[in-house]
CSV table of C-alpha atoms in Angstrom, one decimal:
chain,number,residue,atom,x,y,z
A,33,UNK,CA,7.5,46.6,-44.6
A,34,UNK,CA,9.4,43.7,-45.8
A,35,UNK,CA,11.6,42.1,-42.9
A,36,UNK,CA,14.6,39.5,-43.7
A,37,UNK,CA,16.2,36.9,-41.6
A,38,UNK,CA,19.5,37.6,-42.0
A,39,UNK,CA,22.8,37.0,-40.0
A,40,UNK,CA,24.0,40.3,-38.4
A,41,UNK,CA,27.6,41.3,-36.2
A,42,UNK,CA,28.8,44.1,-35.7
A,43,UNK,CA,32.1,45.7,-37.0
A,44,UNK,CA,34.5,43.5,-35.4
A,45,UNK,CA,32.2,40.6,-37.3
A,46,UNK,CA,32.5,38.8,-34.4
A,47,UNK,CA,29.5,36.4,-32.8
A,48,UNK,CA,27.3,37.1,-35.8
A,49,UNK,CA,23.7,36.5,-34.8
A,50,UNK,CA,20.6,36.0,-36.6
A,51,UNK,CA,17.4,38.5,-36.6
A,52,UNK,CA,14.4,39.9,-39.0
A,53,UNK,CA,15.9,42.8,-40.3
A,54,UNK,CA,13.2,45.5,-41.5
A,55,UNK,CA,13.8,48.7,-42.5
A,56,UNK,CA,11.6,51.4,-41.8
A,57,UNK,CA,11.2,54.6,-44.0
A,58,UNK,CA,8.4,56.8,-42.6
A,59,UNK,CA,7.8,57.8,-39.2
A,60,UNK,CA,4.4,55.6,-39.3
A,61,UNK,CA,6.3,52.3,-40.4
A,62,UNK,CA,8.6,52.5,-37.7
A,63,UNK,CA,5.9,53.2,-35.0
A,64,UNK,CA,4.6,49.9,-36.7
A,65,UNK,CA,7.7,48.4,-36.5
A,66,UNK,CA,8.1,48.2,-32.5
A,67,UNK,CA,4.7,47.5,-32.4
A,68,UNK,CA,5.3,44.5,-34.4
A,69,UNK,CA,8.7,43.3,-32.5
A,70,UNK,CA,7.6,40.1,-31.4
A,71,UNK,CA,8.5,38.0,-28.1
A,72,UNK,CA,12.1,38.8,-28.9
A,73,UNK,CA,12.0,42.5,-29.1
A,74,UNK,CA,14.0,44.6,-31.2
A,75,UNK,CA,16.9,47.2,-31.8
A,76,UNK,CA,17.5,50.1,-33.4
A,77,UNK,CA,20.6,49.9,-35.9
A,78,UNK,CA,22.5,52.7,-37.6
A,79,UNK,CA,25.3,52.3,-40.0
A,80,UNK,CA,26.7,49.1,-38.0
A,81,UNK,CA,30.0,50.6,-37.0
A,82,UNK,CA,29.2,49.3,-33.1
A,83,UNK,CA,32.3,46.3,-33.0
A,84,UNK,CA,30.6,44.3,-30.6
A,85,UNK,CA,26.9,42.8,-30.1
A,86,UNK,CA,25.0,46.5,-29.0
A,87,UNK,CA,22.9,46.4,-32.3
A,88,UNK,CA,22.6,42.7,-32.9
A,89,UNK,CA,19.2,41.0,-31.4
A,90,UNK,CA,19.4,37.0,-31.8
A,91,UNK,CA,15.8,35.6,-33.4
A,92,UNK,CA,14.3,39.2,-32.7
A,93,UNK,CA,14.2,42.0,-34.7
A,94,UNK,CA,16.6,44.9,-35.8
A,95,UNK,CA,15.4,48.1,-37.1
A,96,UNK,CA,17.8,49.4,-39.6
A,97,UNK,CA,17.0,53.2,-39.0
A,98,UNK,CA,19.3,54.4,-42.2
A,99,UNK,CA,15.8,54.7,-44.4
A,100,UNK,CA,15.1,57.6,-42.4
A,101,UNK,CA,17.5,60.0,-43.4
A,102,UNK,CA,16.3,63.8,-44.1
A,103,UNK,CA,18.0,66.9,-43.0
A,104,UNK,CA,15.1,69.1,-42.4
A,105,UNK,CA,16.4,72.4,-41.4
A,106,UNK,CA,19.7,74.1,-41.1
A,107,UNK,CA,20.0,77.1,-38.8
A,108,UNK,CA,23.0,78.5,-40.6
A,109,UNK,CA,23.0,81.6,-38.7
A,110,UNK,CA,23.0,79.9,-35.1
A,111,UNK,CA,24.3,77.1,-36.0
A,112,UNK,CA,21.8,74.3,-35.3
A,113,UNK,CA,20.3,71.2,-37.4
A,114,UNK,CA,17.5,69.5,-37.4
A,115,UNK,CA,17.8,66.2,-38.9
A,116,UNK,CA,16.8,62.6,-39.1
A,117,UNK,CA,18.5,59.9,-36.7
A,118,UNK,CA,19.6,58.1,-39.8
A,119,UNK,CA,21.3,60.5,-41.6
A,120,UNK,CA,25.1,60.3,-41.3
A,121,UNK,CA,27.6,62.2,-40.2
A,122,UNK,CA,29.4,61.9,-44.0
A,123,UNK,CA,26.5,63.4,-45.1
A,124,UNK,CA,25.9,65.9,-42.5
A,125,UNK,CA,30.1,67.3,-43.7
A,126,UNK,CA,28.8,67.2,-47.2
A,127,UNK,CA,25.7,69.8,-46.4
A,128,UNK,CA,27.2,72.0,-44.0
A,129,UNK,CA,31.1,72.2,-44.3
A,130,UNK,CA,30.3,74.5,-47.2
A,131,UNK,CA,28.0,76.6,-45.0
A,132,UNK,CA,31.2,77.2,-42.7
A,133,UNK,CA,29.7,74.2,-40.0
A,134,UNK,CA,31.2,71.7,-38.7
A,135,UNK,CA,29.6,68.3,-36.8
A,136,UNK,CA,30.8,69.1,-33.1
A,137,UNK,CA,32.1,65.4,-31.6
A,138,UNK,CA,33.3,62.7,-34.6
A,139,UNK,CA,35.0,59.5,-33.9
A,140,UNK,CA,37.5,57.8,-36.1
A,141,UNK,CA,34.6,57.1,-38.7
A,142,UNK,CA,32.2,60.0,-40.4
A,143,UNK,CA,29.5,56.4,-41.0
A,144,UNK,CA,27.9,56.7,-38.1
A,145,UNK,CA,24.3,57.9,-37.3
A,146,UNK,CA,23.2,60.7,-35.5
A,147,UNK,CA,21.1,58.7,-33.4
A,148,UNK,CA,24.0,56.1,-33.3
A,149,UNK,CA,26.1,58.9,-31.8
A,150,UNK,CA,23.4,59.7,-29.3
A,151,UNK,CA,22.6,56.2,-28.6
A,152,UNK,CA,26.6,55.4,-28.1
A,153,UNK,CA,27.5,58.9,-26.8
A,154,UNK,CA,30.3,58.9,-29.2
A,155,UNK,CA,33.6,61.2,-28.0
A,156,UNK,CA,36.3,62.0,-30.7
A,157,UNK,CA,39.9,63.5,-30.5
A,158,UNK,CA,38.2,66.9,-29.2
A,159,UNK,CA,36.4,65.5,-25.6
A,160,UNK,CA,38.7,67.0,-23.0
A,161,UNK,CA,37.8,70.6,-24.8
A,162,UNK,CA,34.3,69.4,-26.1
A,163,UNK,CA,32.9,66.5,-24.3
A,164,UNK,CA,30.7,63.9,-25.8
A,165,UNK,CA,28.4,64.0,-28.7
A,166,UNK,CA,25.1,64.6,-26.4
A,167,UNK,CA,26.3,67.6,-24.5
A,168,UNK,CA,25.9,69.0,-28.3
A,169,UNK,CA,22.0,67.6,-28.7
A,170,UNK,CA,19.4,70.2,-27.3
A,171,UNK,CA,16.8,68.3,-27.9
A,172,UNK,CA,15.4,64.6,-30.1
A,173,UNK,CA,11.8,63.0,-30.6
A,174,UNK,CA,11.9,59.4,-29.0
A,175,UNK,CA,10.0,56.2,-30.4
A,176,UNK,CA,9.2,54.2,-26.9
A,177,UNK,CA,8.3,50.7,-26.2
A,178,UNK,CA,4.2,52.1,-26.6
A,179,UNK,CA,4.3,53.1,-29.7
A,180,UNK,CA,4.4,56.9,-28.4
A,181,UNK,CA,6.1,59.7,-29.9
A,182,UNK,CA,7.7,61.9,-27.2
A,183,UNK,CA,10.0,64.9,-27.2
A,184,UNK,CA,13.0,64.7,-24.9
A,185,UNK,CA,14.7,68.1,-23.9
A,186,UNK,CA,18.3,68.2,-21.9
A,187,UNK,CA,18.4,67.8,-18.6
A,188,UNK,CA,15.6,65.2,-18.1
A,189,UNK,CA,16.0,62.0,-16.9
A,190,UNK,CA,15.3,60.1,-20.0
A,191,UNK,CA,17.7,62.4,-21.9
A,192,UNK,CA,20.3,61.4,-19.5
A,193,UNK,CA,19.3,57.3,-19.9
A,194,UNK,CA,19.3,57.5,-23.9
A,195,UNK,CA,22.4,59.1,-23.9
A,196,UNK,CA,25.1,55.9,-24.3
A,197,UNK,CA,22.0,54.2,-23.8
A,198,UNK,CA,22.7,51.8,-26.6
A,199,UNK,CA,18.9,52.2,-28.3
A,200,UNK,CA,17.2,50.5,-25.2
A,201,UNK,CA,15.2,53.5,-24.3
A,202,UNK,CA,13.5,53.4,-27.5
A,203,UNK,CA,14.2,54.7,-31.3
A,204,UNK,CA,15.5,58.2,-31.7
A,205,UNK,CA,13.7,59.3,-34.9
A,206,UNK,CA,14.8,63.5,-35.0
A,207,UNK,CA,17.8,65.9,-33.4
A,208,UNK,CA,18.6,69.1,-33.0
A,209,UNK,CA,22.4,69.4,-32.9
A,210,UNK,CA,24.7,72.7,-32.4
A,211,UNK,CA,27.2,72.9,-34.7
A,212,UNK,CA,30.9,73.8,-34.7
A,213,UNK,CA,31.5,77.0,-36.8
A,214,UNK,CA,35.1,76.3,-39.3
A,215,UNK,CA,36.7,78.9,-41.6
A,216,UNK,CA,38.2,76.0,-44.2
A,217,UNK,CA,37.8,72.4,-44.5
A,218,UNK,CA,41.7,71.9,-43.5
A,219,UNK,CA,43.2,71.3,-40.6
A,220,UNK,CA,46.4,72.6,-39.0
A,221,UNK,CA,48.2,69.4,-37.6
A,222,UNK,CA,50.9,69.3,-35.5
A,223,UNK,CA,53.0,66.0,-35.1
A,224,UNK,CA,55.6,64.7,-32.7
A,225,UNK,CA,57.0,61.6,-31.4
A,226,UNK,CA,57.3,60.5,-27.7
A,227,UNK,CA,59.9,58.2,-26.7
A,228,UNK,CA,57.6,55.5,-24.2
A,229,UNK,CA,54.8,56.3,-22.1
A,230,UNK,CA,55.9,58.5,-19.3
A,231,UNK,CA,57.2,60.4,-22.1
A,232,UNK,CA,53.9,60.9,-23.7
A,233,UNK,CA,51.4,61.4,-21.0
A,234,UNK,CA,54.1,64.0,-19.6
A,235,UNK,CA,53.6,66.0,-23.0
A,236,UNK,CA,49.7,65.5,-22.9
A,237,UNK,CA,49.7,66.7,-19.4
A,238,UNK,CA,51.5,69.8,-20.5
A,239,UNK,CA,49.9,70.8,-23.8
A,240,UNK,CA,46.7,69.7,-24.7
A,241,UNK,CA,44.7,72.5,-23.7
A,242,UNK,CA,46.2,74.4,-26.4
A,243,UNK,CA,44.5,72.2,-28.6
A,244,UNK,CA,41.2,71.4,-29.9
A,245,UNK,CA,42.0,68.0,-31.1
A,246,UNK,CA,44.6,65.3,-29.3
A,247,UNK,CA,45.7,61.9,-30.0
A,248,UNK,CA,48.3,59.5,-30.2
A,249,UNK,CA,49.4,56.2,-31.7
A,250,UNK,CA,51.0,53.6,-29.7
A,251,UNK,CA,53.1,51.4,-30.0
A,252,UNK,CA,51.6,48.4,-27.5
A,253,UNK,CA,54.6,45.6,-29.1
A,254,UNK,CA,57.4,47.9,-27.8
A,255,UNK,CA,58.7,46.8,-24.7
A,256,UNK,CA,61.6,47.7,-22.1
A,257,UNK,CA,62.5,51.5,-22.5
A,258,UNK,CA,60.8,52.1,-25.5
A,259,UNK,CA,57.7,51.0,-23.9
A,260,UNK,CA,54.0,52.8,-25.1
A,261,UNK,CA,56.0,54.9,-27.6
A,262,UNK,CA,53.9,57.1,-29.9
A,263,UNK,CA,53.2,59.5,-32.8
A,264,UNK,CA,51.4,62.2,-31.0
A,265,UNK,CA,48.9,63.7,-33.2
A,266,UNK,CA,47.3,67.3,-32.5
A,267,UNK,CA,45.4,70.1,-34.4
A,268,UNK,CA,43.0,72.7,-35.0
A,269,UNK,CA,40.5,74.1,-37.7
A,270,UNK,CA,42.8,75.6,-40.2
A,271,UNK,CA,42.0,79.4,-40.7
A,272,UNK,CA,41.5,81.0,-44.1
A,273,UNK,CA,44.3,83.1,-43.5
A,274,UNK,CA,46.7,79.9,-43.1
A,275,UNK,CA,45.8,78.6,-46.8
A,276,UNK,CA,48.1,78.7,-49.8
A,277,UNK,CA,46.1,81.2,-52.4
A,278,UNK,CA,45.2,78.3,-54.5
A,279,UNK,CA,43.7,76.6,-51.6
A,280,UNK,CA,41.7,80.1,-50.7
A,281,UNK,CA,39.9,79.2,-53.8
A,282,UNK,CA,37.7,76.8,-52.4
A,283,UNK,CA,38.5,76.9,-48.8
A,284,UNK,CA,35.3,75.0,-47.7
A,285,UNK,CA,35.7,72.1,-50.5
A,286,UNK,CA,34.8,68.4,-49.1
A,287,UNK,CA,36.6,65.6,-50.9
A,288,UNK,CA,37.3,63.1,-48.9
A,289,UNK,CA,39.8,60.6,-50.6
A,290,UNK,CA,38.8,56.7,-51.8
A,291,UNK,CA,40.9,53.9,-52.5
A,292,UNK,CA,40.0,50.3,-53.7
A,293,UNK,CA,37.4,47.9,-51.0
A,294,UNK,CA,39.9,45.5,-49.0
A,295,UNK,CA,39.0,42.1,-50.6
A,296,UNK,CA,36.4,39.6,-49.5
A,297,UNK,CA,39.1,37.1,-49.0
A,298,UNK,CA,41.6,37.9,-46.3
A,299,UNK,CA,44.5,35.0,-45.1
A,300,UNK,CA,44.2,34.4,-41.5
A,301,UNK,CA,47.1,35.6,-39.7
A,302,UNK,CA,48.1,38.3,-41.8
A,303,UNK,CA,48.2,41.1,-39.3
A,304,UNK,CA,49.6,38.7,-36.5
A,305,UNK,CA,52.6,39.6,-34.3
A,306,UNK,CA,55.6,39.8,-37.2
A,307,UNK,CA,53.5,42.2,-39.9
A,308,UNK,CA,51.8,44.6,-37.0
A,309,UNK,CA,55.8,44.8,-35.1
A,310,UNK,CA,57.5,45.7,-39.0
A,311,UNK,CA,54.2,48.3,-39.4
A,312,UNK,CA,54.6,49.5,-35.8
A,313,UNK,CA,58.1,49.9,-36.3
A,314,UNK,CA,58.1,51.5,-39.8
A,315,UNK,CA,54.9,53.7,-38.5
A,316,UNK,CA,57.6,55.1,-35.8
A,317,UNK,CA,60.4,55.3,-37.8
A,318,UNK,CA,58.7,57.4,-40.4
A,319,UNK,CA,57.0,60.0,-38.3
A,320,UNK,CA,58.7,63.2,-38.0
A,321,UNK,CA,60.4,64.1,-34.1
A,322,UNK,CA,58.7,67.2,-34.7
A,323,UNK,CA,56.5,69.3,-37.3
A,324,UNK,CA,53.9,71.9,-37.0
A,325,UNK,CA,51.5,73.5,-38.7
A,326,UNK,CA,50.8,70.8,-41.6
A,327,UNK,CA,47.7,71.0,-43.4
A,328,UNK,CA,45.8,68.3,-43.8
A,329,UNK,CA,42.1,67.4,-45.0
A,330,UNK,CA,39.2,66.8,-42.4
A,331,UNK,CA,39.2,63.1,-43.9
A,332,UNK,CA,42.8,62.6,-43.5
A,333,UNK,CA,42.8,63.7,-40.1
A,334,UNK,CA,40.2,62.4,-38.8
A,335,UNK,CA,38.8,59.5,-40.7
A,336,UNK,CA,41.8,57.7,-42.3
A,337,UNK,CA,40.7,54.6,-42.9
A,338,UNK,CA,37.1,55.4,-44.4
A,339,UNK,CA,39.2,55.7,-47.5
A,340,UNK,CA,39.5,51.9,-47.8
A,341,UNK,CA,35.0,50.7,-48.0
A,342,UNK,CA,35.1,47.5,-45.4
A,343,UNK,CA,39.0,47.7,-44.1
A,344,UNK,CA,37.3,45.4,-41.3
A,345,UNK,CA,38.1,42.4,-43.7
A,346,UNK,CA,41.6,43.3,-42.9
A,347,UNK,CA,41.3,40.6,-40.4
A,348,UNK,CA,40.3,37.8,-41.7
A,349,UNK,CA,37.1,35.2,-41.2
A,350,UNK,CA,37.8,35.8,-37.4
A,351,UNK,CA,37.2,39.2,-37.3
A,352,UNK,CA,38.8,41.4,-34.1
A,353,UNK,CA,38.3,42.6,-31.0
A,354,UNK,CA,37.8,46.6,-30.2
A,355,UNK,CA,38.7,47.0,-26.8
A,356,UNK,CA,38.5,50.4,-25.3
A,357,UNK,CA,39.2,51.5,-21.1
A,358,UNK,CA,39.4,55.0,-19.1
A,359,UNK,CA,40.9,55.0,-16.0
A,360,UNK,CA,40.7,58.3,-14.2
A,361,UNK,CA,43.4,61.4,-13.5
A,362,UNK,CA,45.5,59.8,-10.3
A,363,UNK,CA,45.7,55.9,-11.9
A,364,UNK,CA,48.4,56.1,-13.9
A,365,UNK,CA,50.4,53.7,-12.2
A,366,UNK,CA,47.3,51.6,-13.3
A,367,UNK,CA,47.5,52.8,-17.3
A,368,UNK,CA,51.2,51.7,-17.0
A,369,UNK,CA,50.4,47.9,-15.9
A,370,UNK,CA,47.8,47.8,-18.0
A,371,UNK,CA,50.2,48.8,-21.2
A,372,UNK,CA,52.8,46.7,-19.6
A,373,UNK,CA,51.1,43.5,-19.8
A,374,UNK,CA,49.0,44.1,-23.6
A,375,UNK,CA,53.0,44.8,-24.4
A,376,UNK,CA,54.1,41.3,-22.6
A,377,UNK,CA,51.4,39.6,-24.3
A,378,UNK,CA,52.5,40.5,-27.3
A,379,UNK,CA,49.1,41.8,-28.5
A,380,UNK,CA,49.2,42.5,-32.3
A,381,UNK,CA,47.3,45.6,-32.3
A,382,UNK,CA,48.2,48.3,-35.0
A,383,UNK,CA,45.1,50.5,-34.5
A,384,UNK,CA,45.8,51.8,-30.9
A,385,UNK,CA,45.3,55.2,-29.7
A,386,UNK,CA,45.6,57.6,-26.2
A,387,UNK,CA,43.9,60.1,-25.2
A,388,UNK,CA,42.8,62.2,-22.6
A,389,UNK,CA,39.2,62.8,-21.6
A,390,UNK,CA,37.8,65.5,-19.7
A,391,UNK,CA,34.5,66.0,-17.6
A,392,UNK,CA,32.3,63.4,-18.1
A,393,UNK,CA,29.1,64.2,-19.7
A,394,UNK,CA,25.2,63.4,-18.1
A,395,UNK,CA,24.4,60.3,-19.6
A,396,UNK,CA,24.1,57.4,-17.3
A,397,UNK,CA,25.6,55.2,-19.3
A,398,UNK,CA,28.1,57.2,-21.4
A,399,UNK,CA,31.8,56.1,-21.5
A,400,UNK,CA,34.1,59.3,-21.1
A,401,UNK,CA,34.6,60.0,-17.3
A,402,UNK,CA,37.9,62.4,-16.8
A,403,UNK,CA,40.9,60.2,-17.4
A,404,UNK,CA,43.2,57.9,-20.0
A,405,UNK,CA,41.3,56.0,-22.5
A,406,UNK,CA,43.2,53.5,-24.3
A,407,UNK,CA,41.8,51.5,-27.8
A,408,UNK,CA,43.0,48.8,-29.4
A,409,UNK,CA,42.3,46.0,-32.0
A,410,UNK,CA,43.2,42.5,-31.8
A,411,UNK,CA,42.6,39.8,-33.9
A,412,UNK,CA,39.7,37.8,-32.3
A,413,UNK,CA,41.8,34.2,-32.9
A,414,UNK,CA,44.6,35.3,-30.8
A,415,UNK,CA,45.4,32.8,-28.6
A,416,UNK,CA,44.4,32.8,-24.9
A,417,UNK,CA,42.9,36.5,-25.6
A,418,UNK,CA,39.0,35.7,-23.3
A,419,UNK,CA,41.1,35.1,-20.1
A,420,UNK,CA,43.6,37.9,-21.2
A,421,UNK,CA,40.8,40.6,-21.1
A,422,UNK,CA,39.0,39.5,-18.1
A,423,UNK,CA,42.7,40.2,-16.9
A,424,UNK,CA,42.3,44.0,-17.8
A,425,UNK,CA,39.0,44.3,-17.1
A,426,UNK,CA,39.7,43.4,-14.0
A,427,UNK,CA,42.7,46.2,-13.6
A,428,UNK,CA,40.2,49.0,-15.1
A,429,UNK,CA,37.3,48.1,-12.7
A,430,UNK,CA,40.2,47.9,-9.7
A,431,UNK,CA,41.2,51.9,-10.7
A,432,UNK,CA,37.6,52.4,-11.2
A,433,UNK,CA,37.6,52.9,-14.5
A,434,UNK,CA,35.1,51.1,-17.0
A,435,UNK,CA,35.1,49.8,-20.9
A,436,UNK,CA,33.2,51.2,-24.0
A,437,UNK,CA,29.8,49.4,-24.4
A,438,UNK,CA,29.7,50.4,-27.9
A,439,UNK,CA,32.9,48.8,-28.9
A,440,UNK,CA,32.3,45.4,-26.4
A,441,UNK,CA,31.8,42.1,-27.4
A,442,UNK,CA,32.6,40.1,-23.9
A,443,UNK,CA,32.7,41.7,-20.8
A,444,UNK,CA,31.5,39.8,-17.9
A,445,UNK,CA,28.0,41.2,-16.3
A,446,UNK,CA,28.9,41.1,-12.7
A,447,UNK,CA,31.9,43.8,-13.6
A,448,UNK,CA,29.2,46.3,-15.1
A,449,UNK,CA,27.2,47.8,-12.0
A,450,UNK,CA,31.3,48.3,-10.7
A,451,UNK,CA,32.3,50.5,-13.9
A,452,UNK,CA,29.0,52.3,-14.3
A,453,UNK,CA,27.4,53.7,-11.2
A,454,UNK,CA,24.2,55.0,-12.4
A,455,UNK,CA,23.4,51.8,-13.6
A,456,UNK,CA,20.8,51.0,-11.3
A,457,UNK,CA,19.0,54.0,-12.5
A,458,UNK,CA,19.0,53.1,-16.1
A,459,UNK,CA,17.5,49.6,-15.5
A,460,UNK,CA,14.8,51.5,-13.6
A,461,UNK,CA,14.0,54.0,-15.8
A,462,UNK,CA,13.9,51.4,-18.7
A,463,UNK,CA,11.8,49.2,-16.7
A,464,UNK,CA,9.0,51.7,-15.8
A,465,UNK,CA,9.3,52.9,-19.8
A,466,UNK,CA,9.5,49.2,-21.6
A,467,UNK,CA,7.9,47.2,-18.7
A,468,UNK,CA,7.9,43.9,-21.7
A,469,UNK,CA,11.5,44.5,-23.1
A,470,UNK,CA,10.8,45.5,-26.2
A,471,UNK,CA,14.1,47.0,-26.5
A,472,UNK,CA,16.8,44.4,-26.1
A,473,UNK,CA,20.0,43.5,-27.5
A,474,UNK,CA,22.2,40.4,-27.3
A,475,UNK,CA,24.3,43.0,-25.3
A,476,UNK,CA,21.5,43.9,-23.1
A,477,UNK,CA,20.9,40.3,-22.8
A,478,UNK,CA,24.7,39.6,-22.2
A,479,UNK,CA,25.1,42.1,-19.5
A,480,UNK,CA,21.3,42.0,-17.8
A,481,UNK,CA,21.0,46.2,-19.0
């Protein structure tokens, strides 16, 4: 297998790092492939869409696992499938959206890996009905540190540790995922606005068990009374029943919109505190107080932005900062300083979302836990912005809450064992199993995982 030194970062491009990257494309060359690892270990790497440093390994190796990509059985009756961990979500809606299935958990981008969604636990707008991505896996075939091929059922300890395990348990190679049965490939969307925050976790609280899928943009620039306002954002799988006739033709069609690549070259400062305050206001503005029952595509709803190929450049040279927190049911008063001071700081994020999470799912290491979880982006040159989010991180691990791993890029180690209790465990577990580290990250090396 050929293996290039080339510079890697994730999707915030953000502390880019340099490693051999090699790309395995049989079972065999990636058994080879972590034999081979060297003093500095290696990674397993999906479709890069980690922002921070999880799949970045500095003068070590990263296995790009997207070679390995074959769906090998569909069980359209029970609604299973068996595929590679490199095969992407995109393509697993291409194959079975037209068999009436549906991928049970997706985040705000269909280019991630299944065993990128394993290894981050990925939740989407559906957790506090559905729960993470893993509670959907019933089983996956595990590449560990000796070269060994095991199978790894629910329920076990090392299911537990890979799940949000970042890839440092070893390289998931197969899964068997349960499916979410659909009727059409549209969804009906309901759409309101809230006037500030108590407004919106008030409706939240109140309605979003009648719906599969919940979130909401908010505004983190408005301040006073019109503080945390939002576009509150929820739906369902459209029935066939619900479709115009021309629509009935194809009711299970997949065409997911494209528009041009965002250029190469981006002026620093374009989305600074001015341009996201006139999007954040016009973004209000234009939202309807209420409508219900709009139909909208899977793509539109869900995946927005995977219209524009590399919107990351958005940012400029800098790149950006994902920074996502739950604090649990009982710390609001927490969420609200938390909003209160990203909103005095004048943080210019236009990609920020709530939502609610419900019960947390096995994983040792996985993110949801039942609470608020808050996302935003910031441009990575803001001034001031390090001390700023030890600031927060400090609130979140004060209400017990904790931060994403797959979206961090600079949390301090000594906060980790705080926000994730099990984590004793995992660096147990992944000790006895990879006793010479031959997993490892920069994140794992960052935070001592």
């Amino acid at each position: 297998m050929p293996a290039d030194a080339v510079s890697v970062t994730g999707w915030g491009r953000t502390a880019p790092t340099t490693a051999r990257l090699v790309r395995p494309r049989t079972y065999e060359e990636a058994v080879a492939a972590v034999r081979e690892c060297g003093t500095r270990g290696g990674i397993p790497r999906g479709l890069g869409r980690a922002y921070g440093d999880a799949a970045q390994n500095a003068g070590g190796a990263v296995l790009d696992m997207t070679g390995l990509d074959r769906i090998h059985a569909i069980d359209a009756d029970g609604g299973t499938v068996l595929c590679d961990a490199g095969v992407s979500l995109h393509r697993l809606m291409e194959v079975l959206l037209p068999l009436g299935w549906f991928v049970p958990v997706t985040p705000g981008t269909r280019y991630v890996t299944v065993g990128g969604a394993i290894g981050a636990d990925i939740h989407g707008k559906n957790h506090h009905v559905s729960g993470s991505f893993a509670r959907h896996v019933l089983s996956f075939e595990l590449l560990t540190a000796d070269g060994g091929i095991r199978a790894v059922g629910r329920g076990t300890p090392l299911f537990d540790a890979t799940a949000g395990g970042m890839g440092l348990t070893g390289v998931i190679l197969t899964a068997t995922v349960r499916l979410q049965p659909v009727e059409t490939s549209l969804m009906s969307v309901d759409t309101e606005r809230a006037a500030d925050l108590d407004d919106l976790m008030a409706r939240l609280t109140a309605t979003d068990h009648h719906y599969r899928y919940s979130v909401a943009w908010i505004d983190l620039l408005a301040r006073g009374a019109s503080m945390g306002r939002s576009v509150l954002t929820r739906g369902e799988h459209a029935s066939l029943d619900a479709l115009p006739p021309r629509a009935r033709r194809h009711p299970l069609a997949f065409r997911p919109a494209q528009f041009p690549s965002a250029p190469v070259f981006v002026p620093e400062g374009l989305l600074g505190r001015t341009t996201v305050g006139l999007f954040n206001e016009l973004w209000y503005r234009k939202a309807p107080r209420a409508r219900a029952g709009e139909l909208q595509k899977i793509s539109t709803f869900f995946h927005p932005l995977d219209g524009v190929p590399h919107w990351n450049r958005i940012y400029g040279r800098g790149g950006f900062v994902q920074y996502q927190f739950v604090v649990g049911y009982g710390q609001e008063e927490a969420l609200r300083r938390i909003v209160g001071k990203i909103s005095q700081h004048r943080c210019p994020s236009f990609l920020a979302v709530l939502k609610r999470f419900g019960e947390g799912d096995p994983g040792w290491l996985s993110f949801p836990m039942p609470g608020w979880t808050l996302a935003l982006d910031i441009p990575a040159n803001l001034p001031g912005l390090g001390a700023f989010l030890d600031e927060l991180d400090a609130e979140v691990a004060g209400a017990d809450g904790r931060v994403y791993l797959a979206k961090d890029a600079r949390l301090r180690p000594e906060l980790l064992a705080e926000m994730y209790p099990r984590l004793g465990e995992f660096r147990s577990l992944r000790q006895e199993l990879d006793p010479r580290g031959v997993f490892t990250s920069d994140l794992s090396r960052r935070l001592g995982l």
